[in-house]
C-alpha positions as a printed NumPy array, in Angstrom:
array([[  0.018,   0.352,   0.047],
       [  1.558,   3.212,  -1.404],
       [  1.603,   5.372,   2.089],
       [  2.469,   9.908,   1.639],
       [  5.993,   9.088,   3.51 ],
       [  8.136,   6.608,   1.117],
       [  5.523,   8.051,  -1.847],
       [  7.142,  12.042,  -0.615],
       [ 10.344,  10.319,  -0.552],
       [ 10.623,   8.622,  -3.707],
       [  9.256,  11.577,  -5.459],
       [ 11.649,  14.009,  -3.604],
       [ 14.656,  11.957,  -4.704],
       [ 13.566,  12.139,  -7.945],
       [ 13.395,  15.284,  -7.783],
       [ 17.301,  16.099,  -6.658],
       [ 18.74 ,  13.922,  -8.505],
       [ 21.081,  14.873, -11.7  ],
       [ 20.609,  18.743,  -9.875],
       [ 23.712,  20.023,  -9.341],
       [ 24.859,  20.592,  -5.52 ],
       [ 23.846,  23.796,  -5.082],
       [ 20.622,  23.541,  -7.227],
       [ 20.337,  20.786,  -4.678],
       [ 21.019,  22.889,  -2.127],
       [ 18.389,  25.676,  -3.271],
       [ 15.549,  22.574,  -3.28 ],
       [ 16.293,  20.862,   0.142],
       [ 16.254,  25.101,   1.41 ],
       [ 13.119,  25.586,  -0.147],
       [ 10.727,  22.993,   0.524],
       [ 10.504,  23.546,   4.153],
       [  7.705,  22.468,   6.776],
       [  5.199,  25.138,   4.43 ],
       [  5.405,  22.703,   1.085],
       [  5.919,  20.004,   3.47 ],
       [  1.996,  20.061,   5.178],
       [  0.49 ,  21.285,   2.953],
       [  1.348,  17.969,   1.264],
       [  0.062,  16.221,   3.842],
       [ -2.476,  17.542,   5.068],
       [ -4.358,  19.083,   1.15 ],
       [ -2.205,  16.848,  -1.736],
       [ -1.804,  13.338,  -0.714],
       [ -5.472,  13.082,   0.512],
       [ -6.696,  14.905,  -2.554],
       [ -5.463,  12.821,  -5.585],
       [ -3.144,  10.396,  -3.787],
       [ -0.136,  10.742,  -6.214],
       [  2.629,  12.925,  -7.175],
       [  2.271,  12.804, -10.581],
       [  2.871,  15.926, -12.89 ],
       [  3.873,  17.821,  -9.788],
       [  7.692,  19.401,  -9.873],
       [  9.244,  21.14 ,  -5.948],
       [ 11.022,  24.631,  -5.8  ],
       [ 10.416,  25.074,  -9.786],
       [ 12.606,  27.611, -11.532],
       [ 11.309,  30.432, -13.918],
       [ 12.661,  33.424, -15.352],
       [ 11.049,  36.148, -14.873],
       [ 10.239,  39.407, -16.795],
       [ 14.26 ,  40.573, -16.524],
       [ 15.998,  37.123, -17.08 ],
       [ 16.057,  36.504, -13.214],
       [ 15.58 ,  33.44 , -11.704],
       [ 12.037,  32.727,  -8.976],
       [ 11.521,  29.242,  -7.465],
       [  8.192,  28.641,  -7.008],
       [  6.502,  26.424,  -4.603],
       [  4.708,  23.856,  -6.978],
       [  4.688,  23.782, -10.366],
       [  1.212,  20.971, -11.9  ],
       [  2.847,  20.284, -15.066],
       [ -0.016,  18.929, -17.699],
       [ -1.956,  19.764, -20.791],
       [ -2.19 ,  22.412, -21.658],
       [ -2.078,  23.911, -18.426],
       [  0.61 ,  25.524, -15.88 ],
       [ -0.449,  25.852, -12.831],
       [  1.969,  27.534,  -9.691],
       [  0.023,  26.83 ,  -6.18 ],
       [  2.01 ,  27.902,  -3.19 ],
       [  2.048,  28.148,  -0.108],
       [  1.854,  31.586,   2.147],
       [  3.251,  31.723,   5.5  ],
       [  1.182,  34.053,   6.986],
       [ -2.692,  33.364,   7.265],
       [ -3.707,  36.062,   4.618],
       [ -3.581,  35.884,   0.973],
       [ -2.32 ,  38.864,  -0.927],
       [ -4.111,  39.093,  -4.645],
       [ -2.158,  41.831,  -5.182],
       [  1.519,  40.012,  -4.849],
       [  4.003,  40.648,  -7.54 ],
       [  5.29 ,  37.441,  -8.297],
       [  1.482,  36.051,  -8.894],
       [ -0.053,  38.868, -11.486],
       [  3.67 ,  38.451, -13.712],
       [  3.276,  34.069, -13.189],
       [ -1.107,  34.919, -14.363],
       [  0.234,  37.747, -16.584],
       [  2.224,  34.57 , -18.948],
       [  0.039,  32.027, -18.666],
       [  0.545,  30.639, -15.305],
       [ -2.645,  29.422, -13.561],
       [ -1.347,  30.281,  -9.756],
       [ -3.58 ,  28.74 ,  -7.025],
       [ -2.86 ,  30.322,  -3.709],
       [ -3.374,  28.751,   0.446],
       [ -1.776,  30.341,   3.351],
       [ -0.895,  27.479,   6.195],
       [ -2.594,  28.522,   8.561],
       [ -5.456,  27.125,   5.678],
       [ -3.452,  24.51 ,   5.189],
       [ -2.708,  22.748,   9.07 ],
       [ -6.368,  24.56 ,   9.957],
       [ -9.369,  24.115,   7.028],
       [ -7.082,  21.092,   5.105],
       [-10.255,  20.115,   3.712],
       [-11.647,  23.434,   2.253],
       [ -7.938,  23.468,   1.054],
       [ -8.818,  20.006,  -0.512],
       [-11.518,  20.094,  -1.962],
       [-10.136,  24.337,  -4.1  ],
       [ -7.366,  22.073,  -5.533],
       [-10.538,  19.485,  -6.932],
       [-12.724,  22.1  ,  -8.194],
       [-10.76 ,  23.986, -10.162],
       [ -8.202,  20.996, -10.446],
       [-12.333,  19.941, -12.178],
       [-12.918,  22.528, -14.211],
       [ -9.415,  23.076, -16.194],
       [ -9.119,  18.917, -16.663],
       [-12.438,  17.412, -16.274],
       [-12.072,  15.725, -20.187],
       [ -9.383,  15.441, -22.75 ],
       [-10.869,  17.454, -24.826],
       [ -8.999,  20.454, -23.251],
       [ -6.729,  19.294, -25.354],
       [ -5.082,  22.479, -26.768],
       [ -3.31 ,  20.069, -29.494],
       [ -7.651,  18.751, -30.27 ],
       [ -8.51 ,  22.078, -31.678],
       [ -8.182,  23.253, -35.728],
       [ -6.372,  27.152, -35.311],
       [ -9.93 ,  28.225, -36.349],
       [-11.373,  27.564, -33.073],
       [ -8.773,  28.53 , -31.1  ],
       [ -8.808,  32.073, -32.427],
       [-13.034,  31.672, -31.662],
       [-11.885,  30.26 , -28.385],
       [-10.19 ,  33.281, -27.816],
       [-13.058,  35.551, -29.41 ],
       [-15.743,  34.468, -27.311],
       [-13.093,  35.148, -23.659],
       [-12.192,  38.507, -24.828],
       [-16.15 ,  39.8  , -25.279],
       [-17.883,  41.436, -23.123],
       [-20.785,  40.289, -24.611],
       [-21.987,  36.282, -26.42 ],
       [-20.28 ,  35.812, -29.017],
       [-22.681,  35.089, -32.658],
       [-22.156,  33.332, -35.772],
       [-21.672,  36.525, -37.811],
       [-19.039,  37.122, -35.031],
       [-16.696,  34.792, -35.642],
       [-17.721,  35.446, -39.527],
       [-15.922,  38.789, -39.544],
       [-13.1  ,  37.325, -37.413],
       [-11.937,  34.069, -39.159],
       [-13.673,  35.718, -43.092],
       [-15.4  ,  32.463, -43.335],
       [-18.889,  31.996, -43.85 ],
       [-22.635,  31.767, -42.399],
       [-22.137,  27.689, -43.225],
       [-18.754,  27.167, -41.478],
       [-18.674,  29.552, -38.597],
       [-21.922,  27.76 , -37.254],
       [-20.023,  24.701, -37.687],
       [-16.249,  25.493, -35.818],
       [-19.311,  26.849, -32.34 ],
       [-21.05 ,  23.727, -33.111],
       [-17.699,  21.937, -32.061],
       [-17.077,  24.028, -29.74 ],
       [-19.944,  23.16 , -28.003],
       [-19.911,  19.393, -28.473],
       [-16.776,  20.322, -26.876],
       [-17.839,  21.619, -23.819],
       [-15.713,  24.683, -24.133],
       [-19.286,  27.554, -25.083],
       [-21.985,  26.226, -24.364],
       [-25.858,  28.104, -25.98 ],
       [-26.604,  31.938, -24.576],
       [-29.673,  32.163, -23.367],
       [-32.561,  30.093, -23.003],
       [-36.439,  30.517, -24.712],
       [-35.841,  29.936, -28.626],
       [-34.952,  26.452, -30.02 ],
       [-32.255,  28.602, -32.701],
       [-29.149,  28.887, -31.167],
       [-27.948,  32.905, -31.861],
       [-25.262,  33.322, -29.586],
       [-23.178,  31.665, -27.147],
       [-20.943,  32.132, -24.105],
       [-17.964,  29.833, -23.15 ],
       [-18.415,  27.139, -20.909],
       [-15.552,  27.103, -18.896],
       [-14.051,  30.99 , -17.19 ],
       [-13.013,  32.612, -19.903],
       [ -9.236,  33.728, -18.227],
       [ -9.167,  29.392, -18.604],
       [ -9.949,  30.158, -21.937],
       [ -7.152,  32.26 , -22.883],
       [ -4.31 ,  29.537, -21.085],
       [ -5.453,  26.854, -22.609],
       [ -5.265,  28.568, -26.095],
       [ -2.109,  30.992, -25.472]])
């Protein structure tokens, strides 16, 4: 039977493997009490696996400086940063989170206080977020045509539902092609009909949060 301690040890040893001494020291130093408690109290009970999860993941900011994320969950089409804040309150305006979001990272943040005192709520937050992003394989951007991706960008950025005429104008396609592309995205559960009360579908809206659609298609 898999246990947290044995699986965590094997996972962390694999993360250390092949690293330089300096990188190993940075990884071991960064993967501290808060991060381990998050894995033990929240991640492991929710998923029972460390697949796709990377500790102390290094990325470069716009200035070329290296920054380390507490955790990176790398499963296409999303790049998800998971941060564990030592305080009791998450600052929504934290500059690092803003820069990552601008670079098409999904950022999920938890306080250590919540990890220790309310782990079930943290688990639900993770499960619900991942459920929206990875609920089926149709979210794989490799299965979307260039036209479908452009429609998703259009729908995600629009302040009103997207009409076939909007697609015709944006893609320079016929009404028949526009409706076919929109129907395909409905079948893939990425768009849904907007409004109710009419048999004829006149407009469409995102079936996922608009920001998630933008993360998907880049």
